[in-house]
Short mmCIF file of C-alpha atoms and ligand atoms in Angstrom, two decimals:
data_model
loop_
_atom_site.label_atom_id
_atom_site.label_comp_id
_atom_site.label_asym_id
_atom_site.label_seq_id
_atom_site.Cartn_x
_atom_site.Cartn_y
_atom_site.Cartn_z
CA UNK A 1 -2.29 -6.92 -41.69
CA UNK A 2 0.06 -7.59 -39.07
CA UNK A 3 0.93 -4.92 -37.24
CA UNK A 4 5.55 -4.50 -36.71
CA UNK A 5 6.26 -3.14 -34.21
CA UNK A 6 9.76 -2.02 -32.12
CA UNK A 7 10.13 -2.32 -29.03
CA UNK A 8 12.24 1.33 -27.13
CA UNK A 9 13.65 0.86 -24.03
CA UNK A 10 13.95 -2.76 -22.73
CA UNK A 11 13.92 -1.92 -19.01
CA UNK A 12 11.22 -3.61 -17.17
CA UNK A 13 7.47 -3.31 -17.96
CA UNK A 14 8.71 -4.07 -20.79
CA UNK A 15 10.23 -7.26 -20.53
CA UNK A 16 7.50 -7.89 -18.25
CA UNK A 17 4.65 -7.27 -20.29
CA UNK A 18 5.20 -5.56 -24.05
CA UNK A 19 7.38 -9.03 -25.45
CA UNK A 20 5.24 -11.70 -24.57
CA UNK A 21 1.88 -9.27 -25.43
CA UNK A 22 3.55 -9.02 -28.20
CA UNK A 23 3.95 -12.56 -28.44
CA UNK A 24 -0.15 -13.62 -27.71
CA UNK A 25 -1.64 -11.06 -30.00
CA UNK A 26 -2.77 -12.05 -32.90
CA UNK A 27 -2.26 -9.17 -35.49
CA UNK A 28 0.92 -7.85 -33.43
CA UNK A 29 4.61 -8.89 -33.97
CA UNK A 30 8.54 -7.82 -32.42
CA UNK A 31 10.35 -6.98 -35.42
CA UNK A 32 13.07 -4.72 -33.85
CA UNK A 33 14.64 -3.18 -30.36
CA UNK A 34 16.21 0.32 -28.89
CA UNK A 35 18.41 -0.53 -26.95
CA UNK A 36 21.11 1.94 -25.66
CA UNK A 37 21.83 -1.47 -23.23
CA UNK A 38 20.79 -4.79 -23.50
CA UNK A 39 20.06 -6.89 -26.46
CA UNK A 40 17.57 -9.26 -27.56
CA UNK A 41 19.20 -12.41 -28.96
CA UNK A 42 17.12 -13.03 -32.71
CA UNK A 43 15.67 -9.77 -33.35
CA UNK A 44 17.32 -6.87 -34.99
CA UNK A 45 18.38 -4.76 -32.26
CA UNK A 46 19.87 -0.59 -32.65
CA UNK A 47 21.25 1.70 -30.38
CA UNK A 48 19.17 5.06 -31.18
CA UNK A 49 15.84 5.11 -32.77
CA UNK A 50 17.09 6.72 -35.69
CA UNK A 51 19.30 4.18 -36.59
CA UNK A 52 16.51 2.08 -37.33
CA UNK A 53 14.41 4.08 -39.01
CA UNK A 54 18.06 4.58 -41.74
CA UNK A 55 17.71 1.00 -41.65
CA UNK A 56 16.24 -1.21 -43.61
CA UNK A 57 14.32 -3.60 -41.18
CA UNK A 58 10.66 -2.84 -42.05
CA UNK A 59 8.50 -1.87 -39.29
CA UNK A 60 5.35 -0.16 -38.45
CA UNK A 61 5.41 1.01 -34.97
CA UNK A 62 6.97 1.93 -31.99
CA UNK A 63 6.40 0.90 -28.25
CA UNK A 64 7.61 3.32 -26.28
CA UNK A 65 8.62 1.99 -23.07
CA UNK A 66 11.14 4.21 -22.07
CA UNK A 67 11.13 6.53 -19.02
CA UNK A 68 8.20 10.10 -19.24
CA UNK A 69 11.31 12.33 -19.33
CA UNK A 70 12.38 11.24 -22.63
CA UNK A 71 9.31 9.35 -24.10
CA UNK A 72 7.82 13.05 -25.91
CA UNK A 73 11.44 13.87 -28.49
CA UNK A 74 10.77 9.40 -29.42
CA UNK A 75 7.00 10.12 -30.66
CA UNK A 76 7.80 13.11 -32.33
CA UNK A 77 11.04 11.33 -34.38
CA UNK A 78 8.90 8.29 -34.55
CA UNK A 79 5.83 9.52 -35.88
CA UNK A 80 8.31 11.91 -38.01
CA UNK A 81 9.69 8.92 -39.37
CA UNK A 82 5.63 7.77 -40.21
CA UNK A 83 5.31 5.20 -37.67
CA UNK A 84 2.39 4.29 -35.64
CA UNK A 85 3.21 4.81 -31.90
CA UNK A 86 2.00 2.89 -28.20
CA UNK A 87 3.21 5.56 -25.75
CA UNK A 88 3.82 3.61 -21.52
CA UNK A 89 1.82 5.69 -18.68
CA UNK A 90 1.77 7.99 -18.43
CA UNK A 91 1.78 10.19 -21.98
CA UNK A 92 4.27 12.63 -21.48
CA UNK A 93 6.16 15.01 -18.23
CA UNK A 94 3.98 17.44 -19.65
CA UNK A 95 0.26 17.63 -19.72
CA UNK A 96 1.26 20.34 -22.23
CA UNK A 97 3.69 18.64 -24.43
CA UNK A 98 1.09 15.85 -25.81
CA UNK A 99 -1.21 17.99 -27.41
CA UNK A 100 0.94 18.23 -30.34
CA UNK A 101 1.97 14.86 -30.80
CA UNK A 102 -1.67 13.89 -31.30
CA UNK A 103 -1.97 16.81 -33.80
CA UNK A 104 0.98 14.84 -35.24
CA UNK A 105 -0.54 11.50 -35.92
CA UNK A 106 -4.22 12.55 -37.11
CA UNK A 107 -2.35 14.94 -39.23
CA UNK A 108 -0.15 12.05 -40.85
CA UNK A 109 -3.37 9.95 -40.43
CA UNK A 110 -0.74 7.59 -37.77
CA UNK A 111 -2.17 6.40 -34.33
CA UNK A 112 -1.57 7.54 -31.21
CA UNK A 113 -2.40 5.49 -28.31
CA UNK A 114 -1.08 6.55 -25.35
CA UNK A 115 -2.39 3.85 -22.87
CA UNK A 116 -3.63 2.94 -18.71
CA UNK A 117 -3.01 -0.14 -18.75
CA UNK A 118 -4.82 -0.10 -15.52
CA UNK A 119 -7.59 0.81 -16.35
CA UNK A 120 -7.49 -3.07 -18.61
CA UNK A 121 -7.71 -4.69 -15.46
CA UNK A 122 -10.51 -7.37 -16.08
CA UNK A 123 -12.43 -5.51 -12.40
CA UNK A 124 -12.69 -1.93 -14.62
CA UNK A 125 -15.34 -2.58 -17.09
CA UNK A 126 -18.00 -4.40 -14.65
CA UNK A 127 -17.83 -1.41 -12.76
CA UNK A 128 -17.97 0.96 -14.54
CA UNK A 129 -21.42 -1.20 -16.02
CA UNK A 130 -23.01 -1.27 -12.44
CA UNK A 131 -21.70 2.07 -10.96
CA UNK A 132 -24.00 3.47 -13.86
CA UNK A 133 -26.67 3.22 -12.06
CA UNK A 134 -26.45 3.45 -8.74
CA UNK A 135 -25.80 6.40 -6.67
CA UNK A 136 -21.80 6.93 -5.40
CA UNK A 137 -22.03 8.16 -2.05
CA UNK A 138 -17.88 8.50 -1.78
CA UNK A 139 -14.81 6.81 -2.90
CA UNK A 140 -11.13 5.84 -0.88
CA UNK A 141 -8.89 4.86 -3.01
CA UNK A 142 -5.05 3.53 -1.08
CA UNK A 143 -2.61 2.19 -3.31
CA UNK A 144 0.38 1.53 -1.75
CA UNK A 145 3.42 -0.67 -2.86
CA UNK A 146 7.45 -0.63 -1.76
CA UNK A 147 9.85 1.41 -4.25
CA UNK A 148 12.15 -0.77 -3.23
CA UNK A 149 10.85 -3.70 -4.84
CA UNK A 150 9.00 -2.74 -7.50
CA UNK A 151 11.20 0.35 -8.83
CA UNK A 152 14.94 -0.34 -8.23
CA UNK A 153 17.51 1.31 -9.70
CA UNK A 154 14.96 3.79 -11.71
CA UNK A 155 16.38 6.56 -10.32
CA UNK A 156 14.33 8.69 -13.27
CA UNK A 157 11.21 7.89 -11.03
CA UNK A 158 12.67 10.55 -8.66
CA UNK A 159 13.40 12.68 -10.75
CA UNK A 160 12.14 15.64 -12.62
CA UNK A 161 9.62 14.35 -14.53
CA UNK A 162 9.13 10.88 -13.18
CA UNK A 163 5.85 11.63 -11.04
CA UNK A 164 7.16 9.68 -8.00
CA UNK A 165 4.74 8.44 -5.61
CA UNK A 166 1.81 9.31 -8.90
CA UNK A 167 3.47 6.75 -11.23
CA UNK A 168 1.61 4.16 -10.02
CA UNK A 169 -0.58 5.98 -8.29
CA UNK A 170 -1.60 7.29 -12.44
CA UNK A 171 -3.01 3.70 -12.18
CA UNK A 172 -5.90 4.43 -9.73
CA UNK A 173 -6.53 8.03 -11.03
CA UNK A 174 -6.78 6.01 -14.66
CA UNK A 175 -9.51 3.36 -13.29
CA UNK A 176 -11.08 6.18 -11.30
CA UNK A 177 -11.87 8.02 -14.14
CA UNK A 178 -12.52 5.03 -16.55
CA UNK A 179 -15.33 4.05 -13.48
CA UNK A 180 -16.66 7.39 -12.31
CA UNK A 181 -19.89 8.62 -14.12
CA UNK A 182 -19.19 11.73 -13.70
CA UNK A 183 -15.76 14.29 -14.10
CA UNK A 184 -13.79 13.77 -10.53
CA UNK A 185 -11.09 16.90 -9.57
CA UNK A 186 -8.78 17.37 -6.98
CA UNK A 187 -9.64 19.82 -3.58
CA UNK A 188 -6.74 19.49 -1.57
CA UNK A 189 -3.33 17.53 -2.30
CA UNK A 190 -0.28 16.85 0.71
CA UNK A 191 2.44 15.55 -1.32
CA UNK A 192 5.99 13.93 1.05
CA UNK A 193 9.21 15.36 -1.07
CA UNK A 194 11.94 13.24 0.43
CA UNK A 195 14.69 15.89 1.34
CA UNK A 196 16.87 14.29 -0.74
CA UNK A 197 14.72 13.89 -4.14
CA UNK A 198 12.34 15.94 -6.73
CA UNK A 199 9.53 13.55 -7.03
CA UNK A 200 6.94 13.25 -3.84
CA UNK A 201 7.54 9.51 -2.59
CA UNK A 202 4.34 9.91 -0.86
CA UNK A 203 0.56 12.06 -1.59
CA UNK A 204 -2.42 12.32 0.10
CA UNK A 205 -5.81 13.73 -2.32
CA UNK A 206 -8.73 15.00 -2.29
CA UNK A 207 -10.84 14.87 -4.64
CA UNK A 208 -14.51 15.35 -5.88
CA UNK A 209 -17.05 14.73 -8.46
CA UNK A 210 -19.57 17.08 -10.26
CA UNK A 211 -21.80 15.78 -7.62
CA UNK A 212 -20.00 16.62 -5.30
CA UNK A 213 -19.60 13.13 -3.99
CA UNK A 214 -16.32 12.92 -1.96
CA UNK A 215 -13.15 10.67 -3.01
CA UNK A 216 -9.84 9.94 -0.61
CA UNK A 217 -7.08 8.24 -2.17
CA UNK A 218 -3.35 8.18 -0.17
CA UNK A 219 -0.62 7.41 -2.20
CA UNK A 220 2.67 5.84 -0.88
CA UNK A 221 5.55 3.95 -1.97
CA UNK A 222 7.28 3.62 1.24
CA UNK A 223 4.54 0.26 2.14
CA UNK A 224 6.10 -2.86 3.26
CA UNK A 225 5.02 -6.46 3.75
CA UNK A 226 1.70 -6.84 2.15
CA UNK A 227 1.27 -4.54 -0.64
CA UNK A 228 -2.80 -2.44 -1.41
CA UNK A 229 -3.81 -0.96 -4.48
CA UNK A 230 -7.01 -0.89 -3.53
CA UNK A 231 -10.64 1.22 -5.00
CA UNK A 232 -13.80 1.13 -2.43
CA UNK A 233 -16.55 2.59 -3.85
CA UNK A 234 -19.22 2.81 -1.51
CA UNK A 235 -23.12 3.40 -3.03
CA UNK A 236 -26.95 3.36 -1.99
CA UNK A 237 -26.63 -0.55 -3.37
CA UNK A 238 -23.51 -1.46 -1.20
CA UNK A 239 -19.55 -1.25 -1.39
CA UNK A 240 -17.49 -2.32 -4.86
CA UNK A 241 -14.61 -2.65 -4.12
CA UNK A 242 -11.68 -2.56 -7.13
CA UNK A 243 -8.24 -5.03 -4.89
CA UNK A 244 -5.18 -5.93 -6.66
CA UNK A 245 -5.27 -2.78 -8.78
CA UNK A 246 -8.19 -4.22 -9.75
CA UNK A 247 -7.43 -8.01 -10.57
CA UNK A 248 -10.56 -8.51 -8.25
CA UNK A 249 -14.06 -7.52 -7.92
CA UNK A 250 -16.24 -7.31 -4.86
CA UNK A 251 -19.71 -6.33 -4.34
CA UNK A 252 -20.34 -5.71 -0.42
CA UNK A 253 -17.89 -9.26 -0.06
CA UNK A 254 -19.11 -10.64 -2.86
CA UNK A 255 -16.76 -12.34 -5.71
CA UNK A 256 -17.81 -10.83 -8.98
CA UNK A 257 -14.14 -10.95 -10.44
CA UNK A 258 -10.80 -12.79 -9.85
CA UNK A 259 -9.09 -12.89 -12.94
CA UNK A 260 -5.69 -13.28 -14.16
CA UNK A 261 -3.62 -10.11 -15.45
CA UNK A 262 -4.55 -9.46 -19.43
CA UNK A 263 -4.11 -5.71 -19.22
CA UNK A 264 -1.05 -5.61 -21.48
CA UNK A 265 -3.00 -7.89 -24.59
CA UNK A 266 -5.77 -6.04 -23.85
CA UNK A 267 -3.67 -3.02 -24.97
CA UNK A 268 -1.81 -4.46 -28.01
CA UNK A 269 -5.05 -5.59 -29.06
CA UNK A 270 -6.69 -2.29 -28.92
CA UNK A 271 -3.61 -0.69 -30.50
CA UNK A 272 -3.37 -3.00 -33.62
CA UNK A 273 -7.54 -1.71 -34.48
CA UNK A 274 -6.71 1.77 -33.57
CA UNK A 275 -3.94 1.11 -36.05
CA UNK A 276 -5.53 -0.85 -38.77
CA UNK A 277 -8.25 2.01 -38.64
CA UNK A 278 -4.95 4.37 -38.16
CA UNK A 279 -7.05 6.78 -35.11
CA UNK A 280 -5.89 7.59 -31.90
CA UNK A 281 -6.70 7.19 -28.77
CA UNK A 282 -5.36 9.68 -26.10
CA UNK A 283 -7.61 10.80 -23.00
CA UNK A 284 -5.09 13.24 -20.84
CA UNK A 285 -7.78 12.64 -17.52
CA UNK A 286 -4.88 11.02 -14.95
CA UNK A 287 -2.34 13.45 -15.74
CA UNK A 288 -5.00 16.42 -15.55
CA UNK A 289 -5.30 15.13 -11.95
CA UNK A 290 -1.72 14.75 -10.96
CA UNK A 291 -0.31 18.07 -12.78
CA UNK A 292 -3.65 19.54 -10.44
CA UNK A 293 -1.82 18.22 -7.06
CA UNK A 294 1.39 19.59 -8.39
CA UNK A 295 -0.53 23.01 -8.77
CA UNK A 296 -2.89 22.51 -5.36
CA UNK A 297 -0.90 20.65 -3.41
CA UNK A 298 0.98 21.43 -0.16
CA UNK A 299 4.45 20.33 -0.13
CA UNK A 300 6.09 18.84 2.88
CA UNK A 301 9.15 17.78 3.03
CA UNK A 302 10.13 14.44 4.62
CA UNK A 303 13.72 12.29 5.69
CA UNK A 304 15.86 11.12 2.10
CA UNK A 305 14.74 8.76 0.83
CA UNK A 306 17.97 5.60 0.92
CA UNK A 307 17.77 3.43 -1.92
P1 NAP B 1 12.36 0.71 -16.64
O1 NAP B 1 12.83 -0.32 -16.15
O2 NAP B 1 13.39 2.28 -16.15
O3 NAP B 1 13.44 0.46 -18.36
C1 NAP B 1 13.14 1.98 -19.23
C2 NAP B 1 14.46 1.74 -19.58
O4 NAP B 1 14.09 3.00 -20.62
C3 NAP B 1 15.78 1.52 -19.40
O5 NAP B 1 15.59 0.27 -18.98
C4 NAP B 1 15.90 1.59 -20.65
O6 NAP B 1 16.29 1.25 -21.81
C5 NAP B 1 15.16 3.18 -21.18
N1 NAP B 1 15.79 3.91 -21.11
C6 NAP B 1 16.11 4.44 -18.94
N2 NAP B 1 16.11 5.83 -19.13
C7 NAP B 1 17.05 6.70 -20.50
C8 NAP B 1 16.93 7.80 -20.95
N3 NAP B 1 17.51 8.29 -20.56
N4 NAP B 1 16.84 7.74 -22.03
C9 NAP B 1 16.76 6.90 -23.09
N5 NAP B 1 16.16 5.00 -22.76
C10 NAP B 1 16.19 5.15 -21.29
O7 NAP B 1 11.64 1.51 -16.21
P2 NAP B 1 10.41 0.76 -16.39
O8 NAP B 1 9.87 -0.12 -15.18
O9 NAP B 1 10.00 -0.77 -17.66
O10 NAP B 1 8.92 2.04 -16.90
C11 NAP B 1 9.40 2.58 -17.97
C12 NAP B 1 7.39 3.26 -18.50
O11 NAP B 1 7.17 2.30 -18.10
C13 NAP B 1 7.24 4.46 -17.02
O12 NAP B 1 6.91 4.99 -17.90
C14 NAP B 1 5.90 3.34 -16.12
O13 NAP B 1 5.58 3.99 -15.70
C15 NAP B 1 5.36 2.58 -17.61
N6 NAP B 1 5.52 1.27 -16.54
C16 NAP B 1 6.54 0.71 -15.68
C17 NAP B 1 5.57 -0.44 -15.31
C18 NAP B 1 6.79 -1.54 -14.16
O14 NAP B 1 6.14 -2.27 -13.14
N7 NAP B 1 7.68 -0.77 -13.95
C19 NAP B 1 3.91 -0.67 -15.08
C20 NAP B 1 3.62 -0.64 -16.24
C21 NAP B 1 3.98 1.13 -16.72
P3 NAP B 1 17.73 0.85 -22.67
O15 NAP B 1 19.18 0.56 -21.39
O16 NAP B 1 17.19 -0.83 -23.12
O17 NAP B 1 18.55 1.81 -23.29
#
């Protein structure tokens, strides 16, 4: 049976990734758009979720592509209307708001999928398999991008709950928590808040795993020129490097993987599968690390951000 999906929030990620991934995924089709401002020719469009649910448009699921601060209410409304829910990352603006959604989905026999798109990058599963058989000595994460290029006009990202530089940084943490054989936790953090914003523009994290393996993560939103989304894992058998957000994998310099980005196709294939089985997939580990960085982190005030 085809899973008929309504996209909610027709912004950057909906247009860049969700629309093409739905079109390319067997078993999934676009049935409607919910947008306060935009429409898509040839597709039924509604300004609000309630209007969609009150209409005769047949849908099975919603993909919430809105900012995290408004997603919980949209997810609760959708589950109450009997729809399966795909959540963009991060799954919520807070940790505590997600669990009741998972419970509601479970009670209703619906799917809640808290997506981590970076985990579907081509290098992630092979890296996890290789690291399962190696001794890890240290991990170094460098996630540095230009917020003006990748998030133009997205005021929500620097508002409370928008996560600031952790919006991309959590992608690195989603990969880290997928490839490490043991749980990891934050031991120290520094968060740089622009004087005129409510979320960090840079962050440095020290973490370790339960064997005491040191992990250093540096997130920066002000990198101009070449952009960096790299994770280097030093092991007893050489250094495994995931670069370009996990599209490429090298082992001590030897290329093992160099692939096109198929992350969102992977997400939709998994979602379709979960819906068919009426199961949920909600892993909060990356969001927990971000929350812990906020709890533990030293806050520094830096120059105002002019977008
Ligand atoms: P965006 O371009 O700002 O789009 C979000 C859309 O949500 C807006 O266009 C708007 O759509 C709707 N929206 C915004 N504020 C809202 C509000 N207060 N209430 C209801 N709807 C609102 O942001 P985005 O980059 O697509 O990011 C959305 C989510 O996807 C974020 O959680 C982000 O982390 C995640 N994500 C983004 C990227 C990326 O490359 N940008 C990559 C992966 C994941 P309408 O005008 O149609 O209502």
